[in-house]
Each structure stands twice: as C-alpha cells, then as structure tokens.
Coordinates of N, CA and C and ligand atoms in Angstrom, one line a residue:
M1 N 202.6 58.8 145.0 CA 203.8 57.7 145.4 C 204.9 58.5 146.3
S2 N 205.7 57.8 146.7 CA 206.1 58.5 147.4 C 208.1 58.5 147.6
N3 N 209.0 60.0 147.8 CA 210.6 59.4 147.5 C 210.8 59.3 148.8
P4 N 211.8 58.8 148.9 CA 212.5 57.6 147.9 C 211.8 56.8 147.4
R5 N 212.0 56.0 146.1 CA 210.6 55.0 145.1 C 212.7 53.3 145.4
V6 N 212.0 52.5 145.5 CA 213.0 51.6 145.2 C 212.7 51.2 143.4
V7 N 213.8 51.8 142.8 CA 214.1 51.5 141.4 C 214.3 49.9 140.8
V8 N 214.7 49.1 140.6 CA 215.7 48.9 139.2 C 215.0 48.4 138.3
V9 N 215.5 49.1 137.1 CA 216.9 48.8 135.9 C 217.4 47.8 135.7
T10 N 217.4 47.0 134.7 CA 218.1 46.2 134.3 C 218.6 46.8 133.4
G11 N 219.6 46.6 132.3 CA 221.2 46.9 132.0 C 221.3 47.7 132.0
A12 N 222.0 48.7 132.9 CA 221.9 49.5 133.3 C 223.6 50.4 133.0
S13 N 224.4 48.8 133.3 CA 225.3 48.9 132.9 C 226.0 51.0 132.3
R14 N 225.2 50.3 131.1 CA 226.5 51.8 130.0 C 224.3 51.7 129.7
G15 N 224.9 52.3 128.5 CA 223.6 53.0 127.2 C 222.6 53.6 127.5
I16 N 221.1 53.6 126.8 CA 219.6 54.2 127.6 C 219.4 53.4 128.6
G17 N 220.0 53.0 130.1 CA 219.6 51.7 131.3 C 220.5 53.2 132.3
Q18 N 221.8 53.1 131.7 CA 222.3 53.8 132.7 C 222.0 55.5 132.6
A19 N 221.2 56.2 131.8 CA 220.8 56.8 131.3 C 220.0 57.6 132.7
I20 N 218.8 55.9 132.6 CA 216.9 56.0 133.3 C 218.2 55.9 134.6
A21 N 219.1 55.6 135.0 CA 219.8 55.1 136.0 C 219.9 55.6 136.9
E22 N 219.9 56.8 136.0 CA 220.8 58.1 136.7 C 220.1 60.0 136.2
A23 N 218.6 59.2 135.6 CA 217.7 60.3 136.0 C 217.2 60.0 137.1
F24 N 216.9 58.6 137.6 CA 216.1 58.1 139.2 C 216.8 58.7 140.3
V25 N 217.8 58.5 140.1 CA 218.5 59.1 141.0 C 218.8 60.7 140.4
A26 N 219.0 60.6 140.1 CA 219.0 62.5 140.4 C 217.7 62.9 140.7
N27 N 215.8 62.2 141.0 CA 214.9 62.6 140.8 C 215.1 62.2 142.6
G28 N 216.2 61.6 143.4 CA 216.0 61.3 144.4 C 215.0 60.1 145.0
D29 N 215.1 58.7 144.1 CA 214.5 57.5 144.3 C 215.8 56.4 144.8
T30 N 215.5 55.4 144.9 CA 217.0 54.5 145.7 C 217.0 53.4 144.1
V31 N 218.0 53.3 143.2 CA 217.9 52.2 142.2 C 219.0 51.8 142.4
A32 N 218.6 50.3 141.6 CA 219.8 49.3 141.8 C 219.2 48.7 140.6
A33 N 220.4 48.6 139.9 CA 220.7 48.3 138.1 C 220.9 45.7 138.8
L34 N 220.8 46.0 137.3 CA 220.6 44.5 137.1 C 221.5 45.0 135.5
S35 N 222.1 43.3 135.7 CA 222.8 43.2 133.9 C 223.9 42.2 134.9
R36 N 224.3 41.7 133.5 CA 225.8 40.2 133.5 C 227.0 40.7 134.2
T37 N 227.4 41.7 134.6 CA 228.5 42.4 134.8 C 228.1 42.6 136.5
G38 N 226.6 42.9 136.6 CA 226.4 44.0 137.7 C 227.5 45.1 137.5
E39 N 227.7 45.8 136.0 CA 228.2 47.5 136.9 C 226.9 48.5 137.0
A40 N 227.4 49.4 138.1 CA 226.0 50.5 137.4 C 226.8 51.5 138.2
P41 N 226.4 53.0 137.3 CA 226.4 54.5 137.1 C 227.0 54.8 139.5
E42 N 227.6 55.6 139.9 CA 227.5 56.6 140.7 C 226.1 56.3 141.2
G43 N 226.0 56.4 142.4 CA 225.3 55.9 143.4 C 223.8 54.9 142.4
V44 N 224.2 54.3 142.4 CA 223.4 52.6 141.2 C 224.4 51.8 142.5
Q45 N 222.9 50.9 143.4 CA 223.9 50.1 143.8 C 223.6 48.4 142.9
G46 N 224.7 48.2 142.2 CA 224.3 47.2 141.3 C 224.7 44.9 141.6
Y47 N 224.1 45.1 141.1 CA 223.8 43.4 141.2 C 223.9 42.8 140.0
A48 N 224.1 41.1 139.8 CA 224.7 40.4 138.8 C 224.1 40.1 138.2
A49 N 223.3 39.5 137.4 CA 222.4 38.2 136.6 C 221.6 38.6 135.2
D50 N 221.5 37.2 134.6 CA 221.6 37.2 132.9 C 219.9 37.2 133.5
V51 N 219.1 38.2 132.5 CA 217.7 37.7 132.6 C 217.7 37.1 132.2
A52 N 218.2 35.8 131.5 CA 217.2 35.3 131.2 C 217.3 33.9 131.1
D53 N 217.9 34.1 132.6 CA 218.1 32.8 133.7 C 217.4 33.4 134.9
A54 N 216.1 33.2 135.1 CA 214.8 32.8 136.0 C 215.7 33.3 137.6
A55 N 216.2 31.4 138.2 CA 216.7 31.6 139.2 C 217.4 32.5 139.9
A56 N 218.3 33.3 138.5 CA 219.6 34.3 138.8 C 218.8 35.4 138.7
V57 N 217.3 35.6 138.1 CA 216.9 37.1 138.6 C 216.6 36.5 139.7
D58 N 215.6 35.3 140.1 CA 215.1 35.8 141.3 C 216.1 36.6 142.9
A59 N 216.6 35.7 142.4 CA 217.9 35.4 144.0 C 218.9 37.8 143.4
A60 N 218.6 38.2 142.3 CA 219.2 39.7 142.5 C 217.4 40.1 142.9
F61 N 216.8 40.1 143.1 CA 215.5 40.3 143.5 C 215.3 40.7 144.8
T62 N 215.8 39.2 145.2 CA 215.7 38.8 147.2 C 216.9 39.9 147.4
A63 N 217.7 39.9 146.8 CA 219.0 40.4 147.4 C 218.4 41.4 147.8
I64 N 218.0 42.5 146.3 CA 217.7 43.8 145.9 C 216.1 44.2 147.5
E65 N 215.8 43.4 147.6 CA 215.0 43.5 148.1 C 214.7 43.3 150.1
K66 N 216.2 42.5 149.7 CA 216.5 42.9 151.2 C 217.6 44.1 152.4
D67 N 217.8 44.5 150.7 CA 219.4 45.6 151.0 C 218.2 46.9 150.6
L68 N 217.2 47.5 149.7 CA 216.9 48.2 149.7 C 215.3 47.9 149.6
G69 N 214.6 47.1 150.4 CA 212.9 47.1 150.7 C 212.0 47.0 148.9
P70 N 210.9 46.9 149.1 CA 210.4 46.7 147.9 C 210.3 47.4 146.9
V71 N 210.5 46.8 145.7 CA 210.5 47.5 144.4 C 209.2 48.0 144.1
E72 N 209.3 49.4 143.4 CA 208.3 49.9 143.3 C 208.2 50.0 141.8
V73 N 209.3 49.9 141.1 CA 209.2 51.2 140.0 C 210.5 49.8 138.7
L74 N 210.1 48.8 137.2 CA 210.8 48.4 137.7 C 211.5 48.8 135.5
V75 N 212.1 48.9 135.0 CA 212.4 49.4 133.8 C 212.7 48.1 133.9
A76 N 212.5 47.3 133.0 CA 213.3 46.2 131.6 C 214.0 47.0 130.8
N77 N 215.0 47.2 130.5 CA 215.5 47.8 129.0 C 216.2 47.3 128.5
A78 N 217.5 45.9 129.5 CA 218.1 44.7 129.0 C 217.6 44.1 127.2
G79 N 218.8 44.5 127.1 CA 217.9 43.9 125.1 C 219.0 43.8 124.4
L80 N 219.8 42.9 123.2 CA 221.0 43.2 122.3 C 220.3 42.2 121.4
T81 N 220.7 42.2 120.2 CA 221.1 43.2 118.9 C 221.3 41.8 118.4
R82 N 221.4 40.0 117.2 CA 222.1 39.9 116.9 C 221.1 39.6 115.2
D83 N 222.0 40.9 114.8 CA 221.1 40.8 113.1 C 221.6 39.9 112.5
G84 N 220.7 39.8 111.5 CA 221.5 39.1 109.8 C 220.2 39.0 109.3
L85 N 220.4 38.4 107.5 CA 219.3 38.9 107.2 C 218.3 37.4 106.9
L86 N 217.0 37.0 106.9 CA 216.3 35.8 107.1 C 216.9 35.0 106.9
M87 N 217.5 34.8 105.7 CA 217.8 33.2 105.0 C 218.7 33.3 106.4
R88 N 219.6 34.0 106.4 CA 221.2 33.1 107.1 C 220.4 33.4 108.3
M89 N 219.7 33.9 109.0 CA 219.7 33.9 110.0 C 219.4 32.7 111.6
S90 N 221.1 32.0 112.3 CA 220.8 30.5 112.6 C 219.6 30.5 113.0
D91 N 219.4 29.5 114.3 CA 218.4 29.8 115.5 C 218.7 30.0 117.3
E92 N 220.4 29.7 117.2 CA 221.4 30.9 118.1 C 220.7 31.2 118.3
D93 N 220.7 32.5 117.4 CA 221.3 33.6 117.5 C 219.5 34.7 117.4
F94 N 217.8 33.8 116.8 CA 216.8 33.1 116.9 C 216.8 34.2 118.4
D95 N 216.6 32.4 119.9 CA 216.8 32.3 120.2 C 217.5 33.0 121.7
T96 N 218.7 33.4 121.5 CA 219.4 34.6 122.3 C 218.5 36.0 122.3
V97 N 218.1 36.4 121.2 CA 217.3 37.6 121.7 C 216.5 37.4 122.1
V98 N 215.2 36.4 121.2 CA 213.9 35.8 122.8 C 214.4 35.6 124.1
D99 N 215.4 34.8 124.0 CA 215.7 34.4 125.3 C 216.5 36.0 126.7
V100 N 216.6 37.0 125.9 CA 217.0 38.4 126.3 C 215.3 38.8 127.1
N101 N 215.8 39.2 125.1 CA 214.9 40.2 125.4 C 213.5 40.7 125.5
L102 N 212.6 39.5 125.0 CA 211.7 38.8 126.3 C 211.8 37.9 126.3
K103 N 212.1 36.4 126.5 CA 211.4 35.6 127.9 C 212.6 37.1 129.3
G104 N 213.3 37.5 129.2 CA 214.5 38.2 130.4 C 213.3 39.3 130.7
T105 N 212.5 39.6 129.8 CA 212.4 40.9 129.9 C 210.9 40.5 131.6
F106 N 210.0 39.2 131.0 CA 209.0 38.6 131.7 C 209.2 37.8 132.6
H107 N 211.4 37.1 132.9 CA 211.7 37.0 134.3 C 211.1 38.2 135.2
V108 N 211.7 39.2 134.2 CA 212.3 40.5 135.3 C 210.8 41.0 135.6
V109 N 209.4 41.6 135.3 CA 208.1 41.2 135.2 C 207.4 40.5 136.4
R110 N 207.3 39.5 136.0 CA 207.2 37.9 137.0 C 207.3 38.5 138.0
R111 N 208.7 38.7 138.2 CA 209.2 39.0 139.4 C 208.9 40.3 140.7
A112 N 209.2 40.7 139.7 CA 209.3 42.3 140.4 C 207.6 42.8 140.8
S113 N 206.1 41.3 140.3 CA 204.7 41.7 140.3 C 204.6 41.4 141.8
K114 N 205.5 41.3 142.0 CA 205.3 39.7 143.9 C 205.1 41.0 144.1
G115 N 205.8 41.3 143.8 CA 206.0 42.4 145.7 C 204.7 43.9 145.7
M116 N 204.9 44.2 144.5 CA 204.0 45.6 143.3 C 203.0 45.1 144.5
I117 N 201.9 44.0 143.6 CA 201.3 43.3 144.1 C 200.1 43.5 145.9
R118 N 201.5 43.3 146.4 CA 201.3 43.3 147.7 C 201.3 44.8 148.5
L119 N 202.3 46.1 147.1 CA 201.8 46.4 147.5 C 201.0 47.7 147.7
R120 N 200.2 47.3 146.3 CA 198.8 47.8 146.3 C 199.7 49.3 144.8
R121 N 200.3 49.2 144.9 CA 200.9 50.2 143.8 C 202.5 49.3 142.6
G122 N 202.5 50.3 141.7 CA 203.1 50.1 140.9 C 203.2 50.1 139.8
R123 N 205.1 50.4 138.9 CA 205.1 51.0 137.9 C 206.0 50.3 136.8
I124 N 205.5 49.1 135.8 CA 206.3 48.5 135.3 C 207.2 49.8 133.3
V125 N 207.9 49.4 133.4 CA 208.2 50.4 132.2 C 209.3 49.2 131.0
M126 N 208.4 49.5 129.7 CA 209.8 47.8 128.5 C 209.9 49.0 127.5
I127 N 211.3 48.8 128.1 CA 211.2 48.9 126.2 C 211.5 48.4 125.1
G128 N 210.6 48.9 124.5 CA 210.8 48.5 123.8 C 211.9 49.2 122.2
S129 N 211.6 49.0 120.9 CA 212.0 49.7 120.2 C 210.6 50.2 118.7
V130 N 211.7 50.8 118.8 CA 210.2 51.4 117.0 C 210.4 50.5 116.4
V131 N 211.2 49.4 115.6 CA 211.5 48.6 115.1 C 210.4 47.1 115.0
G132 N 210.0 47.3 116.6 CA 209.0 46.3 117.1 C 207.5 46.0 116.4
L133 N 207.1 47.4 116.1 CA 205.4 47.6 115.0 C 206.4 48.4 113.4
Y134 N 207.7 48.9 113.7 CA 208.5 49.8 111.7 C 209.1 48.3 111.3
G135 N 209.6 47.4 111.7 CA 210.0 46.4 110.7 C 211.9 46.5 111.0
G136 N 212.7 46.4 111.0 CA 213.9 46.3 110.7 C 214.4 45.0 109.5
S137 N 214.8 45.4 109.1 CA 215.1 44.3 107.2 C 217.1 43.7 108.5
G138 N 217.6 42.9 108.7 CA 218.0 41.6 109.0 C 217.2 41.6 110.6
Q139 N 216.2 42.3 111.0 CA 215.7 41.9 112.5 C 215.1 41.6 112.6
V140 N 214.8 40.1 111.6 CA 213.7 39.2 112.1 C 212.9 38.9 113.7
N141 N 214.8 38.5 114.2 CA 214.5 38.2 115.8 C 214.0 39.6 117.1
Y142 N 215.7 40.0 116.5 CA 214.9 42.0 117.3 C 213.9 42.1 117.1
S143 N 213.0 42.2 116.3 CA 211.8 43.2 116.2 C 210.8 42.4 116.8
A144 N 210.9 40.6 116.2 CA 209.5 40.4 116.8 C 210.2 39.8 118.7
S145 N 210.7 39.8 119.0 CA 211.0 40.3 120.4 C 210.3 41.2 121.4
K146 N 210.2 42.6 120.3 CA 210.0 44.0 121.1 C 208.4 43.9 120.4
A147 N 208.0 43.6 119.3 CA 207.0 43.5 119.2 C 205.9 43.3 120.5
A148 N 206.9 41.8 121.0 CA 205.4 41.0 121.8 C 205.4 42.2 123.4
L149 N 206.4 42.4 124.1 CA 206.3 43.6 124.6 C 205.7 44.7 125.1
V150 N 205.0 44.9 123.9 CA 203.4 45.0 123.7 C 202.1 44.8 124.4
G151 N 202.2 42.9 123.4 CA 201.3 42.0 124.4 C 201.4 41.6 125.1
M152 N 202.7 41.6 126.0 CA 203.1 41.4 127.5 C 202.8 43.0 128.7
A153 N 202.7 43.8 127.5 CA 202.6 44.8 128.5 C 200.5 45.4 128.8
R154 N 200.2 44.7 127.3 CA 198.6 45.7 126.9 C 197.5 44.2 128.4
S155 N 197.9 43.4 128.6 CA 197.6 41.9 129.4 C 198.2 41.9 130.5
I156 N 199.7 42.8 130.8 CA 199.9 42.5 132.7 C 198.8 44.3 132.8
T157 N 198.9 45.0 132.9 CA 197.5 46.1 132.6 C 196.3 45.5 132.3
R158 N 195.5 44.7 131.9 CA 194.4 44.7 132.0 C 194.2 43.1 133.7
E159 N 195.6 42.5 133.2 CA 195.2 41.7 134.6 C 195.9 42.6 136.3
L160 N 196.3 43.9 136.1 CA 196.8 43.9 136.6 C 196.1 45.9 137.7
G161 N 196.3 46.8 136.3 CA 195.7 48.1 136.4 C 194.7 48.0 137.7
G162 N 193.5 47.8 138.0 CA 193.1 47.3 139.1 C 193.8 47.2 140.2
R163 N 195.0 47.1 140.0 CA 196.0 47.4 142.0 C 196.1 48.3 142.0
G164 N 196.0 49.2 141.2 CA 197.4 50.2 140.9 C 198.4 50.2 140.7
I165 N 198.6 48.8 139.0 CA 200.1 49.4 138.6 C 200.3 48.6 136.9
T166 N 200.8 50.6 136.6 CA 200.8 50.3 135.1 C 202.0 49.7 134.1
A167 N 201.6 49.4 133.6 CA 202.7 48.8 132.5 C 202.6 49.6 130.9
N168 N 203.5 49.7 130.9 CA 203.8 50.7 129.2 C 205.0 49.9 128.4
V169 N 205.6 50.3 127.4 CA 206.3 49.5 126.6 C 206.6 51.8 125.7
V170 N 208.0 52.0 126.2 CA 209.1 52.6 125.6 C 208.9 53.0 124.0
A171 N 209.6 53.3 123.0 CA 209.2 52.2 122.4 C 210.6 53.2 121.2
P172 N 212.2 53.2 121.4 CA 213.2 54.6 121.0 C 213.6 53.8 119.4
G173 N 213.8 55.2 118.7 CA 213.9 54.7 117.8 C 216.3 55.1 117.5
F174 N 216.5 56.0 116.8 CA 217.8 55.6 117.3 C 218.4 56.8 117.8
I175 N 219.3 56.2 118.3 CA 219.7 56.7 120.3 C 220.9 56.0 120.2
E176 N 222.0 57.1 120.3 CA 223.4 57.1 119.6 C 224.1 56.5 121.2
T177 N 224.3 55.3 120.9 CA 224.6 54.1 122.3 C 225.5 53.2 121.4
Q178 N 225.7 51.7 122.7 CA 227.1 51.4 122.1 C 226.4 50.2 120.5
M179 N 225.7 50.3 120.8 CA 224.3 48.8 120.3 C 223.9 49.9 118.9
T180 N 224.2 51.0 118.6 CA 223.9 51.9 117.2 C 225.3 51.5 117.1
A181 N 225.9 53.0 117.3 CA 228.0 52.7 117.5 C 228.1 51.3 115.7
V182 N 227.4 50.7 116.5 CA 228.3 49.4 115.2 C 228.1 49.1 114.0
L183 N 227.1 50.3 114.6 CA 225.6 49.6 112.5 C 226.5 50.4 111.7
P184 N 226.0 50.0 110.4 CA 227.1 49.6 109.4 C 227.4 51.6 108.8
D185 N 227.4 52.3 108.4 CA 227.8 53.9 107.9 C 226.7 53.5 107.1
D186 N 226.3 53.1 105.9 CA 225.6 53.0 105.5 C 223.9 53.5 106.0
T187 N 223.4 52.3 107.0 CA 222.1 51.9 108.2 C 222.2 53.3 108.8
Q188 N 223.5 53.5 109.0 CA 223.0 54.9 109.5 C 222.7 56.3 108.3
K189 N 223.5 56.3 107.6 CA 222.8 57.5 106.9 C 221.6 57.1 106.3
A190 N 220.7 56.4 106.2 CA 220.4 55.7 105.7 C 218.4 55.7 106.8
Y191 N 219.2 55.4 107.8 CA 218.5 55.7 109.4 C 217.8 57.4 109.1
K192 N 219.7 57.8 108.9 CA 219.2 59.5 109.5 C 218.6 60.2 108.2
A193 N 218.3 59.5 107.9 CA 217.6 60.4 105.8 C 215.4 60.4 106.8
A194 N 215.6 59.3 106.8 CA 214.1 58.8 107.0 C 213.7 59.1 108.6
I195 N 214.3 60.2 109.0 CA 214.3 60.4 110.8 C 213.5 62.2 110.3
P196 N 212.4 62.9 110.4 CA 211.4 63.7 110.2 C 212.9 64.5 111.4
A197 N 212.9 63.9 112.8 CA 213.8 65.1 113.4 C 215.7 65.9 113.2
A198 N 215.7 64.7 111.4 CA 216.7 64.5 110.9 C 217.9 64.2 112.3
R199 N 218.5 64.0 112.8 CA 219.6 64.0 114.5 C 218.7 62.4 114.5
F200 N 219.5 61.8 115.3 CA 219.4 60.5 116.0 C 219.5 60.8 117.9
G201 N 219.0 60.4 118.6 CA 218.1 60.6 119.7 C 219.6 60.4 120.4
Q202 N 219.5 61.0 122.1 CA 220.1 61.1 123.3 C 219.4 60.1 124.2
V203 N 220.4 59.7 125.2 CA 219.8 58.8 126.2 C 219.4 59.3 126.6
E204 N 219.2 60.2 127.1 CA 219.1 61.9 127.6 C 217.1 61.7 127.2
E205 N 217.6 61.4 126.7 CA 215.2 62.0 125.7 C 214.4 60.7 126.5
V206 N 215.8 59.7 126.0 CA 214.2 57.9 126.6 C 214.3 58.2 128.4
A207 N 215.5 58.7 129.5 CA 215.1 58.6 130.2 C 214.2 59.2 130.9
G208 N 213.9 60.2 129.8 CA 212.7 61.4 130.6 C 211.6 61.6 130.2
V209 N 211.7 60.3 129.7 CA 210.0 59.9 129.0 C 209.8 59.4 129.9
V210 N 211.1 57.6 130.7 CA 210.7 57.2 131.5 C 209.9 57.3 132.8
R211 N 210.8 58.0 133.2 CA 211.0 59.0 134.3 C 209.2 59.7 134.6
F212 N 208.4 60.0 133.1 CA 207.5 60.3 133.7 C 206.1 59.6 133.8
L213 N 206.9 58.8 133.2 CA 205.6 57.0 133.2 C 206.5 56.5 134.9
A214 N 206.6 57.4 135.0 CA 207.1 56.0 136.4 C 206.5 57.1 138.2
S215 N 206.2 58.2 136.7 CA 206.2 59.4 137.9 C 204.3 59.8 137.8
D216 N 203.9 60.0 139.2 CA 202.5 60.1 139.8 C 201.5 61.0 138.7
A217 N 202.1 61.9 138.2 CA 201.6 62.4 136.1 C 201.1 61.8 136.1
A218 N 201.6 59.9 135.3 CA 201.6 59.1 134.3 C 200.1 57.8 135.0
A219 N 199.7 58.2 136.3 CA 199.2 57.1 136.7 C 198.2 56.6 136.5
Y220 N 197.2 57.2 135.1 CA 196.7 57.0 134.2 C 197.4 56.7 132.6
V221 N 198.2 56.1 132.2 CA 198.9 55.8 131.4 C 199.1 54.6 131.4
S222 N 198.7 53.3 130.6 CA 198.9 52.0 131.1 C 198.9 51.7 129.8
G223 N 198.8 50.8 129.3 CA 198.8 50.1 128.0 C 199.1 50.4 127.0
A224 N 200.5 51.1 126.9 CA 200.3 52.3 125.9 C 202.3 52.4 125.3
V225 N 202.0 52.4 123.9 CA 203.5 52.6 123.4 C 203.4 54.0 123.7
I226 N 204.6 54.0 124.1 CA 204.9 55.5 123.6 C 206.7 55.7 122.6
P227 N 206.2 56.5 121.4 CA 207.5 55.9 120.9 C 208.4 57.8 121.0
V228 N 210.0 57.7 121.3 CA 210.5 58.6 121.5 C 211.5 58.5 120.5
D229 N 211.0 58.5 119.4 CA 212.2 58.6 117.8 C 212.1 59.7 116.5
G230 N 212.4 60.9 117.6 CA 212.1 61.6 116.1 C 210.9 61.7 114.7
G231 N 209.7 61.2 115.5 CA 209.1 61.2 114.7 C 208.9 59.6 113.5
L232 N 209.9 58.9 114.4 CA 210.5 58.3 112.6 C 209.7 57.2 112.5
G233 N 209.0 56.7 113.6 CA 207.5 55.9 113.7 C 205.9 56.2 113.3
M234 N 206.1 57.4 113.2 CA 205.5 58.9 113.2 C 203.9 57.5 114.7
G235 N 204.4 57.8 116.1 CA 203.7 57.7 116.7 C 203.2 56.1 115.9
H236 N 203.3 54.8 115.6 CA 202.7 54.1 114.5 C 201.4 54.3 114.1
Ligands
NAP301 P1 223.4 48.9 125.3 O1 224.6 50.3 125.1 O2 224.1 47.0 124.2 O3 223.7 48.5 127.2 C1 222.7 46.7 127.3 C2 222.8 46.7 128.6 O4 221.6 45.2 128.4 C3 224.2 46.6 128.8 O5 224.1 47.2 130.5 C4 224.0 45.1 128.9 O6 225.1 44.8 130.7 C5 222.9 44.6 130.0 N1 222.7 43.0 129.1 C6 223.0 42.5 127.6 N2 222.6 41.2 127.4 C7 221.6 40.6 128.8 C8 220.8 40.0 129.7 N3 221.5 39.3 128.3 N4 220.8 40.3 131.1 C9 221.0 41.3 132.0 N5 222.4 42.2 131.4 C10 221.8 42.0 130.5 O7 222.3 48.9 124.6 P2 221.0 50.0 124.6 O8 221.4 50.8 123.4 O9 222.0 51.4 125.4 O10 220.0 49.4 124.9 C11 219.2 49.1 126.4 C12 217.6 49.1 125.6 O11 217.5 49.7 124.2 C13 217.9 47.3 124.9 O12 216.7 46.4 124.8 C14 217.8 47.8 123.5 O13 216.7 46.6 122.7 C15 216.7 49.5 123.6 N6 216.8 50.0 122.7 C16 218.2 50.8 121.8 C17 218.0 51.5 120.5 C18 219.0 52.4 120.4 O14 219.6 53.3 119.0 N7 220.4 52.3 121.2 C19 216.9 52.1 120.0 C20 215.4 50.8 120.7 C21 216.1 50.2 121.4 P3 226.5 43.3 130.6 O15 226.4 43.7 129.6 O16 226.6 44.2 132.2 O17 224.9 42.7 130.9

C-alpha cells in the first residue's frame, strides 16, 4: 500500500476513535472522521452522519470520495452502550445498541467495500470488545452486538479475501474513555482485579494495533480477533 492512503474512522470525535484517527495522521495518511456531530481532531476532516442511517452513511462516503479520493482503510469504531440487566432491558435499549454497533458497522463496511473492490485492496478493522466473547453482566445487548462483528469479519474475509481486502476485529478491554468513566466504582474495581496487567488501557494502545492491522505487515492477517485487554480475555 502506498501513502498517503484515505482512511475513514467512524466515531473519531473522541475516545478510542480520536486516538486511531490521530495515529493514521501521524503515519502520513489522509483521514476522514464520521460521527453524528461531525467533530474531528486536528488534521482530520469531519463528516456528520449517524451510522445507523444507511442513506446518511452513503452520502458521507460519497462526499469523502469526492473530497479525498477512494477509501482504502475503514475503521468501524462508532459504538455505544445502554446497559441494564436482562429482565429489565427494554426493546428500545436493545434496538439502539444493535442499530448503532452492529447495523451501523454493516452500513459503513458495505459502503466502503464498494470502492475497495474497485481498488482491489483494502483494510477493514472493526472495533469489538472483550465483552463480545467474555460476556458482561448488564450487557446482553452490547455483548451480542460486538460478538456479531466476529462473524461479520470472518464472512467478509471469505467473500473478499481474494481481492486484497482484509477484515479483522480489535477487541479492547477496559480502556480509559468517556464510555468507561461513567461505570460505577465497584464495577471499575472488579474489572481491575480481574485484569492480569492490573491496570486499565490507554486509547493509544488500541490505536497502535489498529494501525498495525492496516499496514503492509498485516497483509496476511484476516478474520482474526485481536484482543487489547491486558490479558483479561486470555486471547479468548
Ligand atoms: P466514546 O468515547 O463514547 O466515543 C464514541 C464515538 O462514537 C464518538 O465519537 C461518537 O461521536 C460516536 N458515535 C456514537 N454513536 C454514533 C452513531 N450513531 N453514529 C456515528 N457515530 C456515533 O466511546 P469509546 O470508549 O471511544 O469507544 C469506541 C469504540 O470502542 C466503541 O465501539 C466501543 O464499544 C468500543 N470499546 C470501548 C471500550 C472502552 O473501554 N472504552 C472497550 C471495548 C470496546 P458522536 O457523539 O459525535 O456521534
């Protein structure tokens, strides 16, 4: 792959996505950020779209291709939680999480793959979660949405592997962001006690692995789940 590539990172207005976008900028790539607010870190062009809305995703990609060129790397990172115990989980909270984390990922991957097939190369990285395979109390909706990304990446690998396109899942553990800052102290303590590394992760530690998967060095890695969790899931 030649630099600069056009890289799209969803959910790059803050947290892990922001760090991923910044890592690609530092690598000399041209980066577009896609989120509901359209906010983007310095050096990154922001586009507003809700990933749950297929038409909005299509319009944003059309604008990105027109402004920056064909998209070679997609990082599907946008995601949210609506935690609650199974017995009390509403249909709305289940649907919201699945619509954004799973269907939203489907929308961006489907749209990005069009151009990658034409280019005959591409890198798709989906941000899953340790909870996808490890489970999480109060996270039936979230863990189901993240586990599903594994099947999606593996099916894409089978469909598009022969066209120079890879699809992998990065599964972060407990990373210090706004998403985890809202968790109760007891939950945070319980996690820390279970993590062999005995600390929470930093956004840059996830970004480094994503950048590797999008690099030439990872050309033969596809359909994989790469944990970045301090050993919490023991590689699943
Ligand atoms: P965060 O700080 O809450 O950021 C989430 C990002 O997603 C924001 O940029 C947000 O931007 C965007 N977003 C949310 N809903 C969206 C929608 N419907 N359409 C488009 N963009 C949307 O979360 P984070 O902690 O960085 O998490 C990033 C990803 O890592 C998520 O998929 C999360 O599930 C996963 N993850 C996080 C952890 C962790 O410990 N933090 C662990 C495992 C996995 P707008 O508000 O501008 O739309």
